mmCIF file of C-alpha atoms in Angstrom:
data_model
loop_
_atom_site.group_PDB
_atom_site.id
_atom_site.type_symbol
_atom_site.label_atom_id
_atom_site.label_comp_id
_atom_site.label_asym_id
_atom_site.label_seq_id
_atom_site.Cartn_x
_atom_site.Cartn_y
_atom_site.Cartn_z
ATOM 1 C CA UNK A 1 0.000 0.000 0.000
ATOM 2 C CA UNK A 2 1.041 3.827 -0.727
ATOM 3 C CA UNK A 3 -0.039 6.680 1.115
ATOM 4 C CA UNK A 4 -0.627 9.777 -0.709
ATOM 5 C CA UNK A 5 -1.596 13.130 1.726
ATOM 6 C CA UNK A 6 -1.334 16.561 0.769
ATOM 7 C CA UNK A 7 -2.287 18.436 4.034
ATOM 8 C CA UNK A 8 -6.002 18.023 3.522
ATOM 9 C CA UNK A 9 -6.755 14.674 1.905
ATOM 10 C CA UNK A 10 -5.379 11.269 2.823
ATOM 11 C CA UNK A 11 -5.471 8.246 0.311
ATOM 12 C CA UNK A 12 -4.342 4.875 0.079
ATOM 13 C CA UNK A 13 -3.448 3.130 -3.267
ATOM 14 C CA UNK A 14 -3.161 -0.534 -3.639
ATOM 15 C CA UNK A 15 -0.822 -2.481 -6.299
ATOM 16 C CA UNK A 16 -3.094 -4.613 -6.527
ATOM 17 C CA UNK A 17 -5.636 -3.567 -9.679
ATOM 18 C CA UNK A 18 -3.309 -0.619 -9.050
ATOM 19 C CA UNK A 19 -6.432 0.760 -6.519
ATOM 20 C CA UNK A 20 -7.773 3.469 -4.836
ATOM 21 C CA UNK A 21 -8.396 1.923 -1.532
ATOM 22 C CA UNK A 22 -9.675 4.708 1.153
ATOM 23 C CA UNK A 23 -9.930 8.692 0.731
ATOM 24 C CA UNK A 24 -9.859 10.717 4.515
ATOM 25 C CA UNK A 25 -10.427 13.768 5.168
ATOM 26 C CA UNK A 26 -10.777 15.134 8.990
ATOM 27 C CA UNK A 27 -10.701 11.459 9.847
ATOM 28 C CA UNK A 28 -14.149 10.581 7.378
ATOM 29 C CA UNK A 29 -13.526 8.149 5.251
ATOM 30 C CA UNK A 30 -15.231 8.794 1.769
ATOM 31 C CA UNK A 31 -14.417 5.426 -0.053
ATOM 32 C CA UNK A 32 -16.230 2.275 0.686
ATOM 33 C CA UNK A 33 -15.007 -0.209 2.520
ATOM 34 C CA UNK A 34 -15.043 -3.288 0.800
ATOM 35 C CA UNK A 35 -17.525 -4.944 2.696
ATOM 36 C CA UNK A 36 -18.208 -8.319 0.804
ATOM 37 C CA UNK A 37 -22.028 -8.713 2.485
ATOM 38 C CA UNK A 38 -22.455 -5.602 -0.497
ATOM 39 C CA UNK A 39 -19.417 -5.325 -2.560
ATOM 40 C CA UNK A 40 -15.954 -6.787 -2.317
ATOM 41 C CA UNK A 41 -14.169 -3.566 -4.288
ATOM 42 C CA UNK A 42 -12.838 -0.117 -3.683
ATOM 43 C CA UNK A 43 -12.662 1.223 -6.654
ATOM 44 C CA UNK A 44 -11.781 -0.898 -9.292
ATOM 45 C CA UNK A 45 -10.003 0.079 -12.854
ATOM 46 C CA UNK A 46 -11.759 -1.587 -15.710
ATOM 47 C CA UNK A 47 -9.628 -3.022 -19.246
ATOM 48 C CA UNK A 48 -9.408 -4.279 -21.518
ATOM 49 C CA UNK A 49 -13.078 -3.939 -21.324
ATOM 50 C CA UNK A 50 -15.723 -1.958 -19.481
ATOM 51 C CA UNK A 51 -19.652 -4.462 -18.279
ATOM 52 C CA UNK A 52 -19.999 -7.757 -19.609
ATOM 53 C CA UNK A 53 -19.958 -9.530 -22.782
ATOM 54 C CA UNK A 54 -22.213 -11.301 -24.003
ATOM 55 C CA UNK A 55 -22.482 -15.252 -23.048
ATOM 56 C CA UNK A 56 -18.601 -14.092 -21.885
ATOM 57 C CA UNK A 57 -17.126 -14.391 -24.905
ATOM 58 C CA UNK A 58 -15.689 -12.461 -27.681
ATOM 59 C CA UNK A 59 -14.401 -12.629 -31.166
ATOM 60 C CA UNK A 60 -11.132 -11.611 -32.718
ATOM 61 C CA UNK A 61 -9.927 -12.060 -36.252
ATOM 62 C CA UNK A 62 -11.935 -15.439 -36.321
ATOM 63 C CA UNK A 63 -10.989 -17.170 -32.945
ATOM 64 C CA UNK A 64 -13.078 -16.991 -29.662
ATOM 65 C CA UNK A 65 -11.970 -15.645 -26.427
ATOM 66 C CA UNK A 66 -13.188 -15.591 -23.066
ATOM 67 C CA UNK A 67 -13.373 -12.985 -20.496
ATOM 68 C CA UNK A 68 -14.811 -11.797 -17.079
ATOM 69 C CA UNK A 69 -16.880 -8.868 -16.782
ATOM 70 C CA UNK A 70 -14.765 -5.776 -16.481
ATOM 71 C CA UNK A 71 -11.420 -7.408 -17.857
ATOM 72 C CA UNK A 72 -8.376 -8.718 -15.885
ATOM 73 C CA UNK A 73 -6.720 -5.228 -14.878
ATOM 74 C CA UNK A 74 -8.245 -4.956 -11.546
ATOM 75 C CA UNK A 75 -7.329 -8.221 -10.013
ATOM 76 C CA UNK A 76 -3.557 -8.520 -11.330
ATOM 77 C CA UNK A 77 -0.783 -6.774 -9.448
ATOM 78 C CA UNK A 78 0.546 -3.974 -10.955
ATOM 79 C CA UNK A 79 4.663 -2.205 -10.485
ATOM 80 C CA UNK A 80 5.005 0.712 -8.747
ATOM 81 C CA UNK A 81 6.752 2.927 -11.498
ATOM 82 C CA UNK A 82 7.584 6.197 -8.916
ATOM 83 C CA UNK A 83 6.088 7.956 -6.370
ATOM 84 C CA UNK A 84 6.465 11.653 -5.099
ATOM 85 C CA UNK A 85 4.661 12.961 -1.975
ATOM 86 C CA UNK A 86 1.855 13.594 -3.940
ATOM 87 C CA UNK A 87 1.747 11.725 -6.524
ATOM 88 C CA UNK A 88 2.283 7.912 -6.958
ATOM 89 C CA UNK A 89 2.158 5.241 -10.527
ATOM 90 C CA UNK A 90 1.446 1.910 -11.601
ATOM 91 C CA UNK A 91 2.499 0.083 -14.845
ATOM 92 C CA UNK A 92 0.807 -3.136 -15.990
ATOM 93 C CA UNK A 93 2.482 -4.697 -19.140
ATOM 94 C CA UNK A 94 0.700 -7.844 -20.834
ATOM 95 C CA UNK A 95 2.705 -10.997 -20.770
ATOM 96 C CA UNK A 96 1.833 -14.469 -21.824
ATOM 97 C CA UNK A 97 -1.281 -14.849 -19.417
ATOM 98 C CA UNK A 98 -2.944 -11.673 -20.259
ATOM 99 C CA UNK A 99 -2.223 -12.594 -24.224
ATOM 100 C CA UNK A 100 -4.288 -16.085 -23.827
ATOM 101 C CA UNK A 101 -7.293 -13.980 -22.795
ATOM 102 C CA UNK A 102 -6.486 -10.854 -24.807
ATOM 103 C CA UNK A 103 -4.348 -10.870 -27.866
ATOM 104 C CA UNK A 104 -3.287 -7.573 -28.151
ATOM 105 C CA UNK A 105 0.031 -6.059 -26.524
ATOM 106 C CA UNK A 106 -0.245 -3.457 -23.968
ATOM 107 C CA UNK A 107 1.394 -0.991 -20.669
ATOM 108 C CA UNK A 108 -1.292 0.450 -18.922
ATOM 109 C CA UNK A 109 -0.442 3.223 -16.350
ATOM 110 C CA UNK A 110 -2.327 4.405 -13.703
ATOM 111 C CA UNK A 111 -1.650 7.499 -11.705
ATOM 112 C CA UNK A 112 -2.905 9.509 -8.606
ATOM 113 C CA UNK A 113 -2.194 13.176 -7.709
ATOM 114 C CA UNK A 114 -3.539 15.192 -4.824
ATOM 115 C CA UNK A 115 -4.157 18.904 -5.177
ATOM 116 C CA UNK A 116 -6.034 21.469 -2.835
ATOM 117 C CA UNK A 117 -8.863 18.606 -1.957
ATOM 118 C CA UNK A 118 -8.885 16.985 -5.010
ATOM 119 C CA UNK A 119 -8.004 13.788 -6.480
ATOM 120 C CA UNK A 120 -6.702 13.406 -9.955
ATOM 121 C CA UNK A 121 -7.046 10.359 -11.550
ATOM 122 C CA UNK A 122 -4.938 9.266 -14.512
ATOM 123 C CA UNK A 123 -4.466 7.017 -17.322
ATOM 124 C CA UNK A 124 -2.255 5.893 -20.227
ATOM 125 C CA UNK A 125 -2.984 3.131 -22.504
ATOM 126 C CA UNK A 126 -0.347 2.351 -24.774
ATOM 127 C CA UNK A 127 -0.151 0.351 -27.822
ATOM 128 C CA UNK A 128 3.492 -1.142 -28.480
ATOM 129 C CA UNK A 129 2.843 -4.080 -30.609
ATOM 130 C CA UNK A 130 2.267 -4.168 -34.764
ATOM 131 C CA UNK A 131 -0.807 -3.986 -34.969
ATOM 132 C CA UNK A 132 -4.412 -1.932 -33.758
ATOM 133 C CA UNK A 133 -5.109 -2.666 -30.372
ATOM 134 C CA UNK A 134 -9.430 -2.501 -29.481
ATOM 135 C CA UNK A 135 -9.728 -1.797 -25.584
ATOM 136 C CA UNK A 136 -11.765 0.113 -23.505
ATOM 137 C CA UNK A 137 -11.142 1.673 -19.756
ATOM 138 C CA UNK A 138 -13.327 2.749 -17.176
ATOM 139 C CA UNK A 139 -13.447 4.013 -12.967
ATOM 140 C CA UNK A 140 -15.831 2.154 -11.120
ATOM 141 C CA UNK A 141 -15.272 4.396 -7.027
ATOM 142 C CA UNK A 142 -17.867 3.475 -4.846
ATOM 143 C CA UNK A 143 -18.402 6.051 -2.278
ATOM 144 C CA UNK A 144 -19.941 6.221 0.935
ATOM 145 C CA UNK A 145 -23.606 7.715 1.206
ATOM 146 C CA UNK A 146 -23.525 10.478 3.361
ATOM 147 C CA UNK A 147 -25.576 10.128 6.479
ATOM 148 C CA UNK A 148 -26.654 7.076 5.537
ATOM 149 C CA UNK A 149 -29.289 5.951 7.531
ATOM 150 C CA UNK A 150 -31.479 2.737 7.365
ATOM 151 C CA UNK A 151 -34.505 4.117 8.941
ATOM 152 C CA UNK A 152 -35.023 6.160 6.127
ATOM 153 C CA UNK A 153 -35.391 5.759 2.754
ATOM 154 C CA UNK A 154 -33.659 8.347 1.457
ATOM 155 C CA UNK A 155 -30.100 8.418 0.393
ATOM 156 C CA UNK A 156 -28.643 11.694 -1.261
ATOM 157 C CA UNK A 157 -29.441 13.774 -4.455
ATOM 158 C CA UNK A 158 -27.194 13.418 -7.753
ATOM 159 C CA UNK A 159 -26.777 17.171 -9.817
ATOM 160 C CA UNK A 160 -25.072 17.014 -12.864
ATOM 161 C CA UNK A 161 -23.369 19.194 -15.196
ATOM 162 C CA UNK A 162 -22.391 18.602 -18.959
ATOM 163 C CA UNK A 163 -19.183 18.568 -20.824
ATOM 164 C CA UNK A 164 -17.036 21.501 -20.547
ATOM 165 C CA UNK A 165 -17.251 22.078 -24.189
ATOM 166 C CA UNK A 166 -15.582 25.359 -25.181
ATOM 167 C CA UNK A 167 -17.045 26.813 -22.205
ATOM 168 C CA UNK A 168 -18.338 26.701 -18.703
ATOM 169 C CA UNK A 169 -20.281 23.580 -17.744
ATOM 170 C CA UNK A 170 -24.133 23.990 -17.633
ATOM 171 C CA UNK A 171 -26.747 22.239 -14.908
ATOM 172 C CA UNK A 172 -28.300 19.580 -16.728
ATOM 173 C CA UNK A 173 -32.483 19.424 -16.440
ATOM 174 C CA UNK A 174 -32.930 16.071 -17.991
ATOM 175 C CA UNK A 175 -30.642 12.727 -19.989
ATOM 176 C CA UNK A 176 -31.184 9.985 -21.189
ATOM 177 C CA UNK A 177 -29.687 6.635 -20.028
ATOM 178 C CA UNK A 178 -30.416 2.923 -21.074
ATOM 179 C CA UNK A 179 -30.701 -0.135 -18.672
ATOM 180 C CA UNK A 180 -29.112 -3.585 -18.517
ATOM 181 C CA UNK A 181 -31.517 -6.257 -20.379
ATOM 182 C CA UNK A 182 -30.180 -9.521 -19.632
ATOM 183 C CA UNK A 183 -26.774 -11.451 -18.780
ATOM 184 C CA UNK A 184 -25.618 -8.000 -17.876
ATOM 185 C CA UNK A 185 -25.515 -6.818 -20.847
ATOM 186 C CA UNK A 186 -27.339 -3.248 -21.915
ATOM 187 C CA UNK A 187 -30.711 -3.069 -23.846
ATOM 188 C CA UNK A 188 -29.556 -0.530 -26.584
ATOM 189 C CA UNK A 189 -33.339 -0.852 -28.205
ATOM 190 C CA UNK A 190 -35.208 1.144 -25.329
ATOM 191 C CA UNK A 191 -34.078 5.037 -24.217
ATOM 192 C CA UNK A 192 -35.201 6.323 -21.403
ATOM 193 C CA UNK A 193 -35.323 9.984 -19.666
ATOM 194 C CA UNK A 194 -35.057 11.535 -16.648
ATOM 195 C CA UNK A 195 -36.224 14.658 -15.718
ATOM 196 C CA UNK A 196 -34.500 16.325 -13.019
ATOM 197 C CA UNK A 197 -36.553 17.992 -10.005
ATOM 198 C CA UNK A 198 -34.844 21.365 -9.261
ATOM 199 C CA UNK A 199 -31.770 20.076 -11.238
ATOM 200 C CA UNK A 200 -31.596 17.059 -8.775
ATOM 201 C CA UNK A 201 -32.004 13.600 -8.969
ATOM 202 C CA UNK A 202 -33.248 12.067 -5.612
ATOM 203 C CA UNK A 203 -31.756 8.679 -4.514
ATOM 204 C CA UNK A 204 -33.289 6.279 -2.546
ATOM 205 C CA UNK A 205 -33.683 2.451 -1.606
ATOM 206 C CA UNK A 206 -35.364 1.858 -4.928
ATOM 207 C CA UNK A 207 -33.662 4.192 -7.170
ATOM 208 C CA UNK A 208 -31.083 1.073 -8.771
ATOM 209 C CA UNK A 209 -33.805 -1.677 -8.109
ATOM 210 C CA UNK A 210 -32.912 -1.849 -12.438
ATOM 211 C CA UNK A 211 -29.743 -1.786 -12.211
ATOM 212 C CA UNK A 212 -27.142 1.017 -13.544
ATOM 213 C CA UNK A 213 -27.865 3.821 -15.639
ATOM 214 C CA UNK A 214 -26.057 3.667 -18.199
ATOM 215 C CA UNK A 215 -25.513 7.528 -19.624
ATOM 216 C CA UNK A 216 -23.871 7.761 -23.189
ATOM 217 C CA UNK A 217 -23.136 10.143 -25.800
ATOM 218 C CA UNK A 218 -21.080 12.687 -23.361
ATOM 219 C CA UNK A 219 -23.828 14.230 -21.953
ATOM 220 C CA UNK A 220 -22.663 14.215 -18.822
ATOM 221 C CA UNK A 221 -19.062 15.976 -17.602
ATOM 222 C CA UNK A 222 -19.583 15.828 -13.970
ATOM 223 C CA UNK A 223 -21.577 14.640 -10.914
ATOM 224 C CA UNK A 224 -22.071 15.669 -7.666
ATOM 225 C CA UNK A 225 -23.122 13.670 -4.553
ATOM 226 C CA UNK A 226 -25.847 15.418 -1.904
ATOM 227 C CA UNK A 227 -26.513 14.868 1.315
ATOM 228 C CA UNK A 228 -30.262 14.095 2.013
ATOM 229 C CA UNK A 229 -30.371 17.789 2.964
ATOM 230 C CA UNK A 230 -29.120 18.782 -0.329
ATOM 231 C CA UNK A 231 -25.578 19.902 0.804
ATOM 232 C CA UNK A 232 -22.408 19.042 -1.960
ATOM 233 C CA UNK A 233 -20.739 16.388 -0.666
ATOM 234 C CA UNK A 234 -18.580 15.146 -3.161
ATOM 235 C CA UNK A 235 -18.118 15.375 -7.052
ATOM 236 C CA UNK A 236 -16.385 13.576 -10.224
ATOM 237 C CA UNK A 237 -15.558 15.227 -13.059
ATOM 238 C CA UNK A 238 -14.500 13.871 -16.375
ATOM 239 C CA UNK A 239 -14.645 13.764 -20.163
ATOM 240 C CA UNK A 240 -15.329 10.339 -20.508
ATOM 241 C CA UNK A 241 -18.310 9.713 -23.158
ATOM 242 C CA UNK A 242 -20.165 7.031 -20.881
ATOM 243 C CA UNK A 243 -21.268 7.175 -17.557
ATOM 244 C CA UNK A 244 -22.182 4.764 -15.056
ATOM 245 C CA UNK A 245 -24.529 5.465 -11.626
ATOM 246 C CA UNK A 246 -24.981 1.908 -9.915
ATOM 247 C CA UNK A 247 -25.506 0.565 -5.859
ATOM 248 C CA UNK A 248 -26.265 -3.245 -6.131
ATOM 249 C CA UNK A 249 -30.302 -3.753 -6.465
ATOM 250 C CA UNK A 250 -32.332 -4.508 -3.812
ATOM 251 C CA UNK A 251 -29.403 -4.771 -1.153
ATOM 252 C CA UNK A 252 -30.344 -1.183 0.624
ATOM 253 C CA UNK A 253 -26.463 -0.825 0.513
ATOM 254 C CA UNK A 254 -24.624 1.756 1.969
ATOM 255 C CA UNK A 255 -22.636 3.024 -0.961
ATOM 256 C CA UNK A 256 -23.349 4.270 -4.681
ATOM 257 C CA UNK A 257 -20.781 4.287 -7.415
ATOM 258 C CA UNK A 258 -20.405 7.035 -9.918
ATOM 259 C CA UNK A 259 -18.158 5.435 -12.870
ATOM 260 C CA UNK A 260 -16.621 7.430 -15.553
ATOM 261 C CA UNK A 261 -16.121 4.996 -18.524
ATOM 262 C CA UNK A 262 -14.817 4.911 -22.033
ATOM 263 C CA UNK A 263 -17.137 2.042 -23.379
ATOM 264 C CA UNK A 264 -19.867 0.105 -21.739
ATOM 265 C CA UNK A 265 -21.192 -3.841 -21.766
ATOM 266 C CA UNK A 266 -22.262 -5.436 -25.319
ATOM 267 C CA UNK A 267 -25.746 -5.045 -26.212
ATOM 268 C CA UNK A 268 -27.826 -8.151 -25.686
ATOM 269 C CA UNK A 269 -27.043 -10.978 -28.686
ATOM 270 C CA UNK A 270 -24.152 -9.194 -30.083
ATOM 271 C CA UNK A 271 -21.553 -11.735 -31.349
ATOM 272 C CA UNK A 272 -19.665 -9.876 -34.014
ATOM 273 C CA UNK A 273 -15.860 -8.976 -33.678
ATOM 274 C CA UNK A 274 -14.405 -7.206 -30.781
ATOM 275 C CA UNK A 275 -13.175 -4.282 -33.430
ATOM 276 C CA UNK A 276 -16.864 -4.190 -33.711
ATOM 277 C CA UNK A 277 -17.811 -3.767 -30.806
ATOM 278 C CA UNK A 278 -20.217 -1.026 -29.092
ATOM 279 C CA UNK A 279 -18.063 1.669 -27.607
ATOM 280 C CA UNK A 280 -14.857 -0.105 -28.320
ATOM 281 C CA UNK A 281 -11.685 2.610 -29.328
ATOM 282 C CA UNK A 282 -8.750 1.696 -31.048
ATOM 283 C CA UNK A 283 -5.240 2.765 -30.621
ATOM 284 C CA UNK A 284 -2.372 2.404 -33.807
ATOM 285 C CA UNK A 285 0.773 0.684 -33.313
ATOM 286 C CA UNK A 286 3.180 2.614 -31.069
ATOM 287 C CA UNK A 287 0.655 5.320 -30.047
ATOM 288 C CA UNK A 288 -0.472 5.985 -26.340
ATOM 289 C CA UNK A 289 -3.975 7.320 -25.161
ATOM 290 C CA UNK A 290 -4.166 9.046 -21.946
ATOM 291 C CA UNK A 291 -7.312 9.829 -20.275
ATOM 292 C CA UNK A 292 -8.259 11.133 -16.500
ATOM 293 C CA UNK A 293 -10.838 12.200 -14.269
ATOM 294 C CA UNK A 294 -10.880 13.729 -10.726
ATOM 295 C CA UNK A 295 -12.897 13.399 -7.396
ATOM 296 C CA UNK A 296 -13.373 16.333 -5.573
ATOM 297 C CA UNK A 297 -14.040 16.176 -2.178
ATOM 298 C CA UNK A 298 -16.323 19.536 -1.058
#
């Protein structure tokens, strides 16, 4: 374990999954806790793949593959490249295991910085074998609901704002997400929208008894977590194109994720090649992508 701490934040990294593992500040703990009744993770890196495929397999140039949901990233054990006193990194570099499940070569790097109460999450994917690599990459923090309380019902409020564009970032009023169908994979055939109610979105016991929604298209470039009294409590912002809001259904637990993600489960019955995939990018021989997003704690 590292230990990041900047004066006002304290956080813990793991090398294994290369994970965010606890976020303090004036001795609160913000980051679930990895209770396995709920949820065995932290916060969890997702590649090659972000959600599920379907009937766990894919397809590559003609030969089958198999694969867990969310990839292999987040349980293999990462080196720790360096680490400053704020800032620490992980490298993951595919080898013979990773190459039976996933045929492309790859370094994956995964940094953490602390600044002035925030958290800055970073990635670089890089591509250095001969041919295009198909991936995709996604957060998955799960954070503590503040005040939560099992006598009540309710849980917190979600605001959201949209990409930064060229210019400031505007409240959102209303998006449109989709919902998992079956074998965890997303019903692309049915849209749905939510209107917010004074720009927020109230969460409560019932809210994920569907599952996650599942937010494309970029219209969302940052969230913020409410108390039940409305007050900021915490926020992510991103560019990522997909967005994921899930707390496991009907387990009343005490923690809701917010997951930035570039790409998102197969649709129900797809079977066609992973370079065909929904929401899949592609990076050329020798390039490197690098992506990020931060938590802020308020």
């Amino acid at each position: 374990m590292e230990k990041l701490s900047d004066g006002t934040l304290s956080v813990t990294v793991s090398a294994h999954g290369a994970e965010l593992c606890s976020i303090i500040r004036n001795g609160v703990e913000y980051l679930w806790q990895a209770d396995p009744k709920y949820w065995k993770r932290h916060s969890p890196v997702l590649f090659p793949i972000v959600g599920s495929l379907w009937e766990g397999v894919y397809r590559y140039e003609g030969k089958e593959y198999r694969m867990g949901q969310h990839g292999f990233a987040r349980d293999m054990d990462f080196s720790l490249l360096r680490k400053s006193g704020d800032e620490v990194w992980y490298r993951l570099v595919s080898d013979e295991g990773t190459l039976e499940k996933y045929p492309f070569e790859f370094v994956l790097d995964i940094g953490y910085r602390l600044e002035s109460g925030r958290i800055h999450v970073m990635w670089r994917v890089h591509n250095p074998g001969g041919r295009t690599m198909f991936y995709q990459i996604g957060a998955h923090p799960a954070f503590f609901y503040p005040g939560f309380d099992t006598a009540s019902p309710v849980r917190g409020f979600f605001s959201f704002e949209g990409p930064a564009g060229a210019g400031e970032r505007k409240s959102l009023e209303e998006f449109t997400y989709i919902l998992i169908k079956e074998k965890s994979c997303a019903d692309t055939e049915t849209l749905h929208r939510f209107c917010l109610q004074d720009g927020m979105m109230p969460i409560d016991v019932h809210t994920f008894d569907s599952d996650a929604f599942i937010i494309e298209d970029g219209q969302v470039g940052k969230v913020t977590l409410h108390t039940p009294s409305g007050r900021p409590w915490l926020s992510l912002t991103f560019d990522a194109p997909e967005l994921g809001l899930w707390s496991p259904p009907f387990k009343d637990a005490p923690f809701v994720c917010i997951e930035p993600w570039y790409g998102r489960c197969d649709r129900a019955g797809f079977s066609g090649d992973i370079s065909r995939r929904d929401r899949i990018r592609s990076l050329a021989p020798g390039c490197v992508e690098e992506m990020s997003y931060t938590i802020g704690i308020l």
